[in-house]
C-alpha positions as semicolon CSV with decimal commas, in nm:
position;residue;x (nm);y (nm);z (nm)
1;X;7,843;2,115;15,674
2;X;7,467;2,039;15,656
3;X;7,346;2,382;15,756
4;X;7,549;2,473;15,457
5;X;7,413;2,221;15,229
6;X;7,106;2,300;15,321
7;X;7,123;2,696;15,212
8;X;7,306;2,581;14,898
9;X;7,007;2,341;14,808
10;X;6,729;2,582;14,881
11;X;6,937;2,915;14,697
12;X;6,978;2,677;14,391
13;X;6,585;2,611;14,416
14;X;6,380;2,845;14,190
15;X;5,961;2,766;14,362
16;X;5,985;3,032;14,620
17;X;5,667;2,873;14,729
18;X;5,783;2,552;14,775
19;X;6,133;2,684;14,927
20;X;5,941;2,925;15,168
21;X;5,768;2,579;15,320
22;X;6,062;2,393;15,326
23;X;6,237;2,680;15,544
24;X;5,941;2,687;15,789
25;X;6,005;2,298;15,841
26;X;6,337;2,315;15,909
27;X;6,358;2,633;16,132
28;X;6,058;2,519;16,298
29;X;6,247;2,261;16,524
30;X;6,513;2,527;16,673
31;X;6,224;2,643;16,825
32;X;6,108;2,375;17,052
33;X;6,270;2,363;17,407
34;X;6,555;2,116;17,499
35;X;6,335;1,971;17,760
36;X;6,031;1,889;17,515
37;X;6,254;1,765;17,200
38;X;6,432;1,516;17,495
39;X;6,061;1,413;17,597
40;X;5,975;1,361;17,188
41;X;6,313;1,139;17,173
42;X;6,241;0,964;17,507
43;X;5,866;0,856;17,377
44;X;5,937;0,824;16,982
45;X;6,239;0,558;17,112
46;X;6,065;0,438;17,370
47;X;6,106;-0,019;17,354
48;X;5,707;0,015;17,471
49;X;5,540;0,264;17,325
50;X;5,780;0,374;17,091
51;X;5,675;0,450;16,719
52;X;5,973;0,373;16,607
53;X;6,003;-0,008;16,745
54;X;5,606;-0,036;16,666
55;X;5,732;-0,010;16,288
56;X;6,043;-0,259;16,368
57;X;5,792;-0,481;16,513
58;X;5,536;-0,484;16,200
59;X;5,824;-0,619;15,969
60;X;5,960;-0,899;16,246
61;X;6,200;-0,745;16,423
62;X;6,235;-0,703;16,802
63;X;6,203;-0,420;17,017
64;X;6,533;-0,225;17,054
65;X;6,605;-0,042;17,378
66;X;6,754;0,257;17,242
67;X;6,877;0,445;17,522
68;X;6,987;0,198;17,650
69;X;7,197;0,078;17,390
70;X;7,545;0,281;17,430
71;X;7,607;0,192;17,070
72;X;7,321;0,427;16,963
73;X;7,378;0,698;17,189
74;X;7,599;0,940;16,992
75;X;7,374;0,903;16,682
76;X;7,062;0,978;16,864
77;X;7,261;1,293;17,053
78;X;7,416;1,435;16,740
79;X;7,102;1,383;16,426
80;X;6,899;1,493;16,665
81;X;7,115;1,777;16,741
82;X;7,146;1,818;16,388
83;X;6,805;1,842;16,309
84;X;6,726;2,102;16,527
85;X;6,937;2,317;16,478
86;X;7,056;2,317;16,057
87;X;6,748;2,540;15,969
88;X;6,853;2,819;16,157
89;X;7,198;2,753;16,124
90;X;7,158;2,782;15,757
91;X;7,006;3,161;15,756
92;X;7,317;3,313;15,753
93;X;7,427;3,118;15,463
94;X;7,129;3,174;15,280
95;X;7,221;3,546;15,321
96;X;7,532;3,541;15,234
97;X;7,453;3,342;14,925
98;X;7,157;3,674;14,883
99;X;7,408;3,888;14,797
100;X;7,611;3,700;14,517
101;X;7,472;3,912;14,228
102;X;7,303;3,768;13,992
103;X;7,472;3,837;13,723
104;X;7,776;3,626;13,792
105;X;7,506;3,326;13,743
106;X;7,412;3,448;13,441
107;X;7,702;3,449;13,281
108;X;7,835;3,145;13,409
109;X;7,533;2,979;13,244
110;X;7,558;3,125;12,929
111;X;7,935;2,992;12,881
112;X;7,746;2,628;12,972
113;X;7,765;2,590;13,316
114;X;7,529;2,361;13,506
115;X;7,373;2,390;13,883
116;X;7,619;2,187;14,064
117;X;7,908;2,422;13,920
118;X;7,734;2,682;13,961
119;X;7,736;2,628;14,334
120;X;8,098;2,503;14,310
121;X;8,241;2,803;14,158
122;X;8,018;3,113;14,235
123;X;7,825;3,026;14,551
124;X;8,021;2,800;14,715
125;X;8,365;3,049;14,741
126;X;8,088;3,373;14,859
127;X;8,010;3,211;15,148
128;X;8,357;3,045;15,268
129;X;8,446;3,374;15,399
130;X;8,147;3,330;15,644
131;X;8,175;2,961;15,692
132;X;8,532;3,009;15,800
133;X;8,459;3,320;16,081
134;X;8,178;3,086;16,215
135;X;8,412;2,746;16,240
136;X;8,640;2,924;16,419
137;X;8,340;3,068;16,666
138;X;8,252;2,706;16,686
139;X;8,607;2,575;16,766
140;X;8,623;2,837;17,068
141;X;8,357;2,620;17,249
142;X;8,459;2,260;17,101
143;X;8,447;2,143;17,468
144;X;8,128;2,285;17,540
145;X;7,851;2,093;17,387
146;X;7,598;2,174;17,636
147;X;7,463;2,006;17,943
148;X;7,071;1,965;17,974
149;X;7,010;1,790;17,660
150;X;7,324;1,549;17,785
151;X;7,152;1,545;18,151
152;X;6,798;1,486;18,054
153;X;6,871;1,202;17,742
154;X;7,193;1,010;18,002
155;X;7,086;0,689;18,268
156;X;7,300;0,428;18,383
157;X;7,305;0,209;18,061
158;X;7,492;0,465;17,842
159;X;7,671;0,649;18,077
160;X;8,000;0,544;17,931
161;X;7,950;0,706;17,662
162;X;7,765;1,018;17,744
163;X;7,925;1,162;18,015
164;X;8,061;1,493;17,918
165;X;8,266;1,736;18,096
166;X;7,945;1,966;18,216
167;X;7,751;1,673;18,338
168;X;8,100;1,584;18,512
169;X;8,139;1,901;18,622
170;X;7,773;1,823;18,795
171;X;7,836;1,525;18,957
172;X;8,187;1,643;19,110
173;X;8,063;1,992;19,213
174;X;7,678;1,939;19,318
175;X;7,647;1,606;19,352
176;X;8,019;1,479;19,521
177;X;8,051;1,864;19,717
178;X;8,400;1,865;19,594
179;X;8,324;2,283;19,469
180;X;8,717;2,338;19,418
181;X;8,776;2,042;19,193
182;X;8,484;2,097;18,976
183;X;8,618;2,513;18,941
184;X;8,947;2,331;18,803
185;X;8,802;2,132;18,587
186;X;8,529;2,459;18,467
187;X;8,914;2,658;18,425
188;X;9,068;2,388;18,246
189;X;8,777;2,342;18,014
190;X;8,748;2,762;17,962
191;X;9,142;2,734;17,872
192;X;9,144;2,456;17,596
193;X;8,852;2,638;17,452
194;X;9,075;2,990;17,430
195;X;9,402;2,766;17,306
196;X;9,160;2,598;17,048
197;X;8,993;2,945;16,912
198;X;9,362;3,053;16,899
199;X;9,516;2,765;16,666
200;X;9,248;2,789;16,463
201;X;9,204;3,162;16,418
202;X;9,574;3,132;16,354
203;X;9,541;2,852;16,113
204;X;9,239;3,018;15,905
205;X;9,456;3,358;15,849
206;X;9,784;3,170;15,693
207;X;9,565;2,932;15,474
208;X;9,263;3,147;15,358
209;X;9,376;3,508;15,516
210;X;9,027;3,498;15,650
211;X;9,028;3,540;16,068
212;X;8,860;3,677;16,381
213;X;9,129;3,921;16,434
């Protein structure tokens, strides 16, 4: 949902100039490499040299070993994940939301209405269409969240909690030699993926009538 937020918030703002620079800083990120955002997280949370424990340590508090904390793990892996990626993520929103013509605003705000129902009721319902086709997209590679950023961010302390099938996958195939065990595991991942993009295709067309096919 923040991707969508996020094209909601900057349709509904009226300084282009100021919207143009907020769109620059958040589709700027999507642009950096997996391997240099990991190095940024790595040094940024590092219980040294880290910026982020220098400014625990000016109010008192101790250094906090971050990655190797399982506990923080998942939040680092998924804001960060987030951040990256919801500026670009929101450009097809913010298209969508281009072509809602104008006119329906206008109206709406001479019978009273206020921003937040104007997105509720006129911008919000033009882009479900859209949000729906791409959450079932999404739900065809549930199981596939990626492997390098997993790889490069995972060490012993919080590898109970970020092992992931791909970096299994590794490990079994590469690392253990055991090629026809990891090729199950690759299939079994490829089929949940199909039987997921399925249900929910199937879902999406009997509660909105919106689907992939």
């Amino acid at each position: 949902p923040i991707p969508i937020l996020l094209a909601l918030g900057l349709n509904s703002f009226k300084h282009k100039k100021y919207r143009k620079v907020i769109q620059t800083v958040t589709y700027a990120p999507n642009f950096i490499s997996v391997v240099v955002m990991c190095g940024m997280l790595l040094l940024f949370l590092s219980p040294d040299a880290g910026i982020l424990n220098k400014i625990l340590s000016f109010f008192g508090i101790a250094p906090i070993n971050f990655m190797g904390d399982k506990s923080y793990w998942r939040h680092i892996y998924v804001w960060s994940g987030i951040w990256q990626s919801m500026g670009w993520n929101s450009v097809i929103y913010f298209a969508a939301l281009s072509a809602v013509s104008p006119d329906l605003h206008e109206a709406a705000i001479m019978d009273g209405a206020n921003k937040f129902q104007l997105i509720r009721h006129i911008d919000l319902p033009s882009i479900m269409p859209t949000a729906i086709i791409l959450l079932i997209m999404s739900c065809g590679s549930i199981l596939s969240v990626g492997f390098e950023k997993v790889f490069l961010l995972q060490n012993d302390l919080n590898k109970s909690v970020s092992e992931i099938i791909s970096t299994y996958t590794y490990q079994v195939g590469l690392v253990e030699n055991n090629v026809s065990y990891s090729a199950a595991i690759g299939l079994f991942n490829s089929a949940v993926n199909a039987v997921m993009l399925i249900a929910v295709n199937k879902i999406a067309r009997k509660s909105s009538g919106i689907s992939l096919y």
